[in-house]
Amino acid sequence: EARATAERSFSLYGRTDGPGLVERWEMRNRLVQALADDALDIHYQTIIDLDSGQIRQLEVLARWHDPVLGDVPPSLFIGVAESFGLIDDLGRQVIEKACRQLAAWERKGRFRGVQLALNLSPLQLRDPEFEPWLVRLLRRLELSPHRLNLEVTENVLVENLAAARVQLGRLARRGIGISVDDFGVGYSSLSYIRELPIDVIKIDRSFVARLDQSAPEREILRSILDMAAKLQLDVVAEGIERESQAAFLRENHCPMGQGFLFSRPAPATAMEGDEPGPGAVVYTGHAPN
Ligand code: C2E
Ligand code: MG
Ligand code: MG
Ligand code: MG
């Protein structure tokens, strides 16, 4: 019976116009319960140095399996959490869980020096209590702020530059890194880059996806990489699925990459077994020359 409900819900959520009000309300109620039960899971996806294959970051991706709704993708439940006032709670649960995991790995000598990349909702950025909360958490877990990188999407920075400057400034002064997520979609103004304490830009996977077919796309990518190098920004290319894409990015000196070619998001337990330890080369698609 639960299965039938899950299938019904899935077909509703799968509609191209997205879930309607009733479905969103049902999802909101289930999510309230999931948060009360601390039932969200986390997956980790590696972000690697494209030349050496070493792991530089682990992106933290929230996962929700609901007994009735089934697996709900973050593209849906994050939006629901944002519109129903649940995102501060959800965001903190995810961050706390991930930081606890990092501290546990640290005690075992795993993922030394690797950063956690945490997605931040624009609403969390607006919460004045967020930065002090995060600093307390890091102290409690004895983690250096340098181990965190907060990912914020570009539109947030552009639409609310003044607020972003204040909040990101606070976080950056603690030593926490800042990334621009989904870079390159939507906005042409880049002026925010010099006004904000940004360390990393993450080139949206729509660019990487079109690399093989489109010469203009390759030129755009080259100029983004060129600009980033001149501004001394680190770069992650998202959504690398094919060796040809990795090869192009390496040739053009893209420092970091993320994608199914290297690893899919996976639970912490799956990250433990074959984690080769500090300095080990986990992936290189090319022979050293
Ligand atoms: P994002 O931050 O851009 O995260 C990367 C997304 O790309 C993830 O989707 C990941 O699974 C997917 N991905 C990675 N490599 C590849 C690839 O090679 N090919 C393809 N096709 N996809 C790839 P996911 O996990 O479904 O997350 C979707 C979005 O939901 C994230 O996009 C992020 O914006 C948001 N999100 C996820 N977890 C959280 C969270 O804890 N808090 C907040 N505020 N947002 C979150
Ligand atoms: Mg992200
Ligand atoms: Mg992204
Ligand atoms: Mg993206």
CSV table of C-alpha atoms and ligand atoms in Angstrom, one decimal:
chain,number,residue,atom,x,y,z
A,1,GLU,CA,0.0,0.0,0.0
A,2,ALA,CA,2.8,2.3,0.9
A,3,ARG,CA,4.3,1.3,-2.5
A,4,ALA,CA,1.2,2.3,-4.4
A,5,THR,CA,1.3,5.7,-2.6
A,6,ALA,CA,4.9,6.2,-3.5
A,7,GLU,CA,4.2,5.5,-7.1
A,8,ARG,CA,1.3,7.9,-7.1
A,9,SER,CA,3.4,10.5,-5.5
A,10,PHE,CA,6.3,9.9,-7.9
A,11,SER,CA,4.1,10.4,-10.9
A,12,LEU,CA,2.8,13.6,-9.4
A,13,TYR,CA,6.3,14.9,-8.6
A,14,GLY,CA,7.4,13.8,-12.1
A,15,ARG,CA,5.0,16.2,-13.8
A,16,THR,CA,6.8,18.8,-15.8
A,17,ASP,CA,5.1,21.7,-14.0
A,18,GLY,CA,6.3,20.3,-10.7
A,19,PRO,CA,4.2,19.3,-7.7
A,20,GLY,CA,1.1,21.2,-7.0
A,21,LEU,CA,0.0,22.8,-3.7
A,22,VAL,CA,-1.5,19.7,-2.2
A,23,GLU,CA,1.6,17.6,-2.9
A,24,ARG,CA,3.9,20.3,-1.6
A,25,TRP,CA,1.9,20.5,1.6
A,26,GLU,CA,2.0,16.7,2.0
A,27,MET,CA,5.8,16.8,1.4
A,28,ARG,CA,6.1,19.6,3.9
A,29,ASN,CA,4.3,17.5,6.5
A,30,ARG,CA,6.5,14.5,5.8
A,31,LEU,CA,9.6,16.7,5.9
A,32,VAL,CA,8.7,18.1,9.3
A,33,GLN,CA,8.5,14.5,10.6
A,34,ALA,CA,11.8,13.6,8.9
A,35,LEU,CA,13.5,16.5,10.6
A,36,ALA,CA,12.0,15.6,14.0
A,37,ASP,CA,13.3,12.1,13.5
A,38,ASP,CA,16.7,13.3,12.2
A,39,ALA,CA,16.0,11.0,9.3
A,40,LEU,CA,17.8,12.8,6.4
A,41,ASP,CA,20.9,11.1,5.0
A,42,ILE,CA,24.0,12.6,3.5
A,43,HIS,CA,25.9,11.5,0.5
A,44,TYR,CA,29.4,12.7,-0.3
A,45,GLN,CA,30.9,13.2,-3.8
A,46,THR,CA,34.6,13.7,-4.3
A,47,ILE,CA,36.0,16.8,-6.0
A,48,ILE,CA,39.5,16.0,-7.2
A,49,ASP,CA,42.6,17.7,-8.4
A,50,LEU,CA,42.4,17.0,-12.2
A,51,ASP,CA,46.1,16.6,-12.6
A,52,SER,CA,47.1,14.4,-9.6
A,53,GLY,CA,43.7,12.8,-9.0
A,54,GLN,CA,44.0,13.6,-5.3
A,55,ILE,CA,40.8,14.4,-3.4
A,56,ARG,CA,40.5,18.0,-2.5
A,57,GLN,CA,36.9,18.3,-1.4
A,58,LEU,CA,33.9,16.3,-0.5
A,59,GLU,CA,30.6,17.8,-1.5
A,60,VAL,CA,27.8,17.2,1.0
A,61,LEU,CA,24.5,16.3,-0.7
A,62,ALA,CA,21.3,15.8,1.3
A,63,ARG,CA,19.3,12.7,0.7
A,64,TRP,CA,15.8,12.0,1.8
A,65,HIS,CA,14.1,8.6,1.7
A,66,ASP,CA,10.5,8.9,3.0
A,67,PRO,CA,8.6,5.7,3.8
A,68,VAL,CA,5.5,7.0,1.9
A,69,LEU,CA,7.0,9.3,-0.7
A,70,GLY,CA,10.0,7.2,-1.5
A,71,ASP,CA,13.2,8.9,-2.6
A,72,VAL,CA,12.6,12.6,-2.9
A,73,PRO,CA,15.3,14.5,-4.9
A,74,PRO,CA,16.9,17.6,-3.2
A,75,SER,CA,15.8,19.7,-6.2
A,76,LEU,CA,12.3,19.2,-4.8
A,77,PHE,CA,12.7,19.0,-1.0
A,78,ILE,CA,15.1,21.9,-0.6
A,79,GLY,CA,12.6,24.2,-2.4
A,80,VAL,CA,9.8,22.9,-0.2
A,81,ALA,CA,12.0,23.4,2.9
A,82,GLU,CA,12.7,27.0,1.8
A,83,SER,CA,9.1,27.9,1.2
A,84,PHE,CA,7.8,26.4,4.4
A,85,GLY,CA,10.4,27.9,6.8
A,86,LEU,CA,12.2,24.6,7.4
A,87,ILE,CA,15.5,25.3,5.6
A,88,ASP,CA,17.4,26.7,8.6
A,89,ASP,CA,16.6,23.5,10.5
A,90,LEU,CA,17.3,21.2,7.6
A,91,GLY,CA,20.5,23.1,6.7
A,92,ARG,CA,21.9,22.9,10.2
A,93,GLN,CA,21.1,19.2,10.5
A,94,VAL,CA,22.9,18.4,7.3
A,95,ILE,CA,25.9,20.6,8.2
A,96,GLU,CA,26.1,19.2,11.7
A,97,LYS,CA,26.0,15.6,10.5
A,98,ALA,CA,28.6,16.2,7.9
A,99,CYS,CA,30.9,18.0,10.3
A,100,ARG,CA,30.6,15.1,12.8
A,101,GLN,CA,31.5,12.7,10.1
A,102,LEU,CA,34.5,14.8,9.1
A,103,ALA,CA,35.6,14.9,12.8
A,104,ALA,CA,35.3,11.1,13.0
A,105,TRP,CA,37.3,10.7,9.8
A,106,GLU,CA,39.9,13.1,11.2
A,107,ARG,CA,40.3,10.9,14.3
A,108,LYS,CA,40.9,7.9,12.0
A,109,GLY,CA,43.4,9.8,9.9
A,110,ARG,CA,41.1,9.8,6.9
A,111,PHE,CA,40.5,12.6,4.5
A,112,ARG,CA,43.2,14.7,6.1
A,113,GLY,CA,43.2,18.2,4.7
A,114,VAL,CA,40.2,17.5,2.6
A,115,GLN,CA,37.5,20.2,2.7
A,116,LEU,CA,33.8,19.6,3.1
A,117,ALA,CA,31.8,21.6,0.5
A,118,LEU,CA,28.5,22.5,1.9
A,119,ASN,CA,25.5,23.9,-0.1
A,120,LEU,CA,24.0,26.9,1.6
A,121,SER,CA,20.5,28.2,0.9
A,122,PRO,CA,20.2,31.9,0.4
A,123,LEU,CA,17.9,31.9,3.4
A,124,GLN,CA,20.6,30.5,5.6
A,125,LEU,CA,22.9,33.3,4.5
A,126,ARG,CA,20.3,35.7,5.7
A,127,ASP,CA,20.2,34.2,9.2
A,128,PRO,CA,22.5,36.4,11.5
A,129,GLU,CA,22.8,33.4,13.9
A,130,PHE,CA,24.2,31.2,11.2
A,131,GLU,CA,27.9,32.3,11.5
A,132,PRO,CA,28.1,32.1,15.3
A,133,TRP,CA,26.3,28.8,15.3
A,134,LEU,CA,28.8,27.4,12.7
A,135,VAL,CA,31.8,28.7,14.6
A,136,ARG,CA,30.5,27.1,17.9
A,137,LEU,CA,30.0,23.8,16.1
A,138,LEU,CA,33.5,23.8,14.6
A,139,ARG,CA,35.0,24.5,18.1
A,140,ARG,CA,33.0,21.8,19.7
A,141,LEU,CA,34.2,19.3,17.1
A,142,GLU,CA,37.8,20.7,17.1
A,143,LEU,CA,37.7,21.2,13.3
A,144,SER,CA,39.5,24.0,11.6
A,145,PRO,CA,37.3,26.5,9.7
A,146,HIS,CA,39.7,25.9,6.8
A,147,ARG,CA,38.1,22.5,6.4
A,148,LEU,CA,34.8,24.0,5.2
A,149,ASN,CA,33.8,25.5,1.9
A,150,LEU,CA,30.4,27.0,1.7
A,151,GLU,CA,28.7,26.9,-1.8
A,152,VAL,CA,26.4,29.7,-2.6
A,153,THR,CA,24.7,30.1,-6.0
A,154,GLU,CA,25.6,33.1,-8.2
A,155,ASN,CA,22.1,34.7,-8.3
A,156,VAL,CA,22.1,35.0,-4.5
A,157,LEU,CA,25.3,37.0,-4.6
A,158,VAL,CA,24.1,39.3,-7.4
A,159,GLU,CA,20.6,39.9,-6.1
A,160,ASN,CA,21.6,40.7,-2.6
A,161,LEU,CA,25.2,41.9,-2.8
A,162,ALA,CA,25.1,44.1,0.3
A,163,ALA,CA,23.9,41.3,2.5
A,164,ALA,CA,26.1,38.8,0.9
A,165,ARG,CA,29.1,41.0,1.5
A,166,VAL,CA,28.4,41.3,5.2
A,167,GLN,CA,27.6,37.6,5.8
A,168,LEU,CA,30.3,36.1,3.6
A,169,GLY,CA,32.8,38.6,5.0
A,170,ARG,CA,32.1,37.3,8.5
A,171,LEU,CA,32.5,33.7,7.5
A,172,ALA,CA,35.6,34.3,5.4
A,173,ARG,CA,37.3,36.2,8.2
A,174,ARG,CA,37.0,33.0,10.2
A,175,GLY,CA,38.9,31.1,7.5
A,176,ILE,CA,35.9,29.4,6.0
A,177,GLY,CA,36.1,29.1,2.2
A,178,ILE,CA,33.4,30.4,-0.2
A,179,SER,CA,32.5,28.9,-3.5
A,180,VAL,CA,30.2,30.2,-6.2
A,181,ASP,CA,28.0,27.3,-7.3
A,182,ASP,CA,26.5,26.8,-10.7
A,183,PHE,CA,28.7,29.5,-12.1
A,184,GLY,CA,27.9,30.8,-15.6
A,185,VAL,CA,24.1,30.2,-15.7
A,186,GLY,CA,21.9,33.3,-15.7
A,187,TYR,CA,24.0,36.3,-15.0
A,188,SER,CA,26.5,38.2,-17.2
A,189,SER,CA,27.6,40.7,-14.5
A,190,LEU,CA,30.8,39.5,-12.9
A,191,SER,CA,31.4,42.5,-10.8
A,192,TYR,CA,30.4,40.7,-7.6
A,193,ILE,CA,33.5,38.5,-7.9
A,194,ARG,CA,35.9,41.3,-6.9
A,195,GLU,CA,33.5,42.6,-4.2
A,196,LEU,CA,33.1,39.3,-2.3
A,197,PRO,CA,35.6,37.0,-0.6
A,198,ILE,CA,35.3,34.2,-3.1
A,199,ASP,CA,37.8,31.3,-3.3
A,200,VAL,CA,36.4,28.9,-5.8
A,201,ILE,CA,34.0,29.0,-8.7
A,202,LYS,CA,32.2,25.9,-9.7
A,203,ILE,CA,31.4,25.9,-13.4
A,204,ASP,CA,27.9,24.6,-14.0
A,205,ARG,CA,27.6,21.2,-15.5
A,206,SER,CA,25.6,22.5,-18.4
A,207,PHE,CA,28.8,23.9,-19.9
A,208,VAL,CA,30.7,20.7,-19.4
A,209,ALA,CA,27.8,18.7,-20.9
A,210,ARG,CA,28.1,20.7,-24.2
A,211,LEU,CA,31.9,20.7,-24.4
A,212,ASP,CA,32.0,17.9,-27.0
A,213,GLN,CA,29.5,19.3,-29.4
A,214,SER,CA,30.0,23.0,-29.3
A,215,ALA,CA,33.1,25.1,-30.2
A,216,PRO,CA,31.6,28.3,-28.7
A,217,GLU,CA,31.2,26.4,-25.5
A,218,ARG,CA,34.8,25.5,-25.4
A,219,GLU,CA,35.8,29.1,-26.0
A,220,ILE,CA,33.6,30.2,-23.1
A,221,LEU,CA,35.1,27.6,-20.9
A,222,ARG,CA,38.6,28.7,-21.9
A,223,SER,CA,37.8,32.3,-21.0
A,224,ILE,CA,36.3,31.4,-17.7
A,225,LEU,CA,39.4,29.4,-16.8
A,226,ASP,CA,41.6,32.3,-18.0
A,227,MET,CA,39.8,34.9,-16.0
A,228,ALA,CA,39.8,32.7,-12.9
A,229,ALA,CA,43.5,32.1,-13.2
A,230,LYS,CA,44.2,35.9,-13.4
A,231,LEU,CA,42.0,36.5,-10.4
A,232,GLN,CA,43.7,33.7,-8.5
A,233,LEU,CA,40.4,31.8,-8.1
A,234,ASP,CA,40.3,28.1,-7.8
A,235,VAL,CA,37.9,26.3,-10.2
A,236,VAL,CA,35.8,23.2,-10.1
A,237,ALA,CA,34.2,21.9,-13.3
A,238,GLU,CA,31.0,20.1,-12.4
A,239,GLY,CA,29.3,17.2,-14.1
A,240,ILE,CA,32.3,15.5,-15.8
A,241,GLU,CA,30.9,12.3,-17.2
A,242,ARG,CA,33.3,11.5,-20.1
A,243,GLU,CA,37.0,11.2,-20.4
A,244,SER,CA,37.0,13.6,-23.4
A,245,GLN,CA,35.6,16.3,-21.1
A,246,ALA,CA,38.2,15.7,-18.4
A,247,ALA,CA,40.9,15.7,-21.1
A,248,PHE,CA,39.8,19.1,-22.4
A,249,LEU,CA,39.6,20.6,-18.9
A,250,ARG,CA,43.1,19.3,-18.1
A,251,GLU,CA,44.6,20.7,-21.3
A,252,ASN,CA,43.1,24.0,-20.3
A,253,HIS,CA,44.4,23.9,-16.8
A,254,CYS,CA,41.2,23.6,-15.0
A,255,PRO,CA,42.4,22.8,-11.4
A,256,MET,CA,39.6,20.6,-10.1
A,257,GLY,CA,36.8,18.4,-11.3
A,258,GLN,CA,33.7,16.7,-10.1
A,259,GLY,CA,31.4,14.2,-11.8
A,260,PHE,CA,30.2,10.7,-12.3
A,261,LEU,CA,33.4,9.9,-14.3
A,262,PHE,CA,35.3,10.0,-11.0
A,263,SER,CA,32.7,9.1,-8.4
A,264,ARG,CA,29.0,9.2,-7.7
A,265,PRO,CA,27.6,10.6,-4.5
A,266,ALA,CA,27.8,7.9,-1.9
A,267,PRO,CA,27.1,7.4,1.8
A,268,ALA,CA,29.9,7.8,4.4
A,269,THR,CA,30.2,4.0,4.8
A,270,ALA,CA,31.0,3.6,1.1
A,271,MET,CA,33.7,6.3,1.4
A,272,GLU,CA,35.6,4.4,4.1
A,273,GLY,CA,36.6,1.1,2.5
A,274,ASP,CA,38.8,2.1,-0.3
A,275,GLU,CA,39.8,5.6,0.8
A,276,PRO,CA,43.5,5.4,0.1
A,277,GLY,CA,44.7,7.9,2.7
A,278,PRO,CA,46.6,11.2,2.4
A,279,GLY,CA,48.6,11.9,-0.7
A,280,ALA,CA,47.4,8.8,-2.6
A,281,VAL,CA,46.4,9.2,-6.2
A,282,VAL,CA,42.8,8.0,-6.6
A,283,TYR,CA,42.2,8.8,-10.2
A,284,THR,CA,44.2,10.0,-13.1
A,285,GLY,CA,42.9,9.5,-16.6
A,286,HIS,CA,46.2,10.3,-18.2
A,287,ALA,CA,49.7,9.0,-18.0
A,288,PRO,CA,52.2,11.3,-16.3
A,289,ASN,CA,54.6,12.7,-18.8
B,1,C2E,P1,24.7,21.2,-6.8
B,1,C2E,O1,25.1,21.9,-5.5
B,1,C2E,O2,25.1,21.8,-8.0
B,1,C2E,O3,25.2,19.7,-6.6
B,1,C2E,C1,25.7,18.9,-7.7
B,1,C2E,C2,24.6,18.1,-8.3
B,1,C2E,O4,25.1,17.5,-9.5
B,1,C2E,C3,24.2,16.9,-7.4
B,1,C2E,O5,22.8,16.6,-7.6
B,1,C2E,C4,25.0,15.8,-7.9
B,1,C2E,O6,24.5,14.5,-7.7
B,1,C2E,C5,25.0,16.1,-9.4
B,1,C2E,N1,26.1,15.5,-10.2
B,1,C2E,C6,27.4,15.4,-9.8
B,1,C2E,N2,28.1,14.9,-10.8
B,1,C2E,C7,27.3,14.7,-11.8
B,1,C2E,C8,27.5,14.2,-13.2
B,1,C2E,O7,28.6,13.9,-13.6
B,1,C2E,N3,26.4,14.2,-14.0
B,1,C2E,C9,25.2,14.6,-13.6
B,1,C2E,N4,24.2,14.6,-14.4
B,1,C2E,N5,25.0,15.1,-12.3
B,1,C2E,C10,26.0,15.2,-11.5
B,1,C2E,P2,21.8,16.4,-6.3
B,1,C2E,O8,22.5,15.6,-5.2
B,1,C2E,O9,20.5,15.9,-6.9
B,1,C2E,O10,21.6,17.9,-5.8
B,1,C2E,C11,20.9,18.8,-6.5
B,1,C2E,C12,21.0,20.2,-5.9
B,1,C2E,O11,20.3,20.2,-4.7
B,1,C2E,C13,22.4,20.6,-5.6
B,1,C2E,O12,23.1,21.1,-6.7
B,1,C2E,C14,22.2,21.7,-4.5
B,1,C2E,O13,21.9,22.9,-5.2
B,1,C2E,C15,20.9,21.2,-3.8
B,1,C2E,N6,21.3,20.5,-2.6
B,1,C2E,C16,21.7,19.3,-2.3
B,1,C2E,N7,21.9,19.1,-1.0
B,1,C2E,C17,21.7,20.3,-0.4
B,1,C2E,C18,21.8,20.8,1.0
B,1,C2E,O14,22.1,20.1,1.9
B,1,C2E,N8,21.4,22.1,1.2
B,1,C2E,C19,21.1,22.9,0.2
B,1,C2E,N9,20.7,24.2,0.4
B,1,C2E,N10,21.0,22.5,-1.1
B,1,C2E,C20,21.3,21.2,-1.4
B,2,MG,MG,26.8,22.5,-4.8
B,3,MG,MG,26.8,22.9,-8.3
B,4,MG,MG,25.1,22.7,-10.7
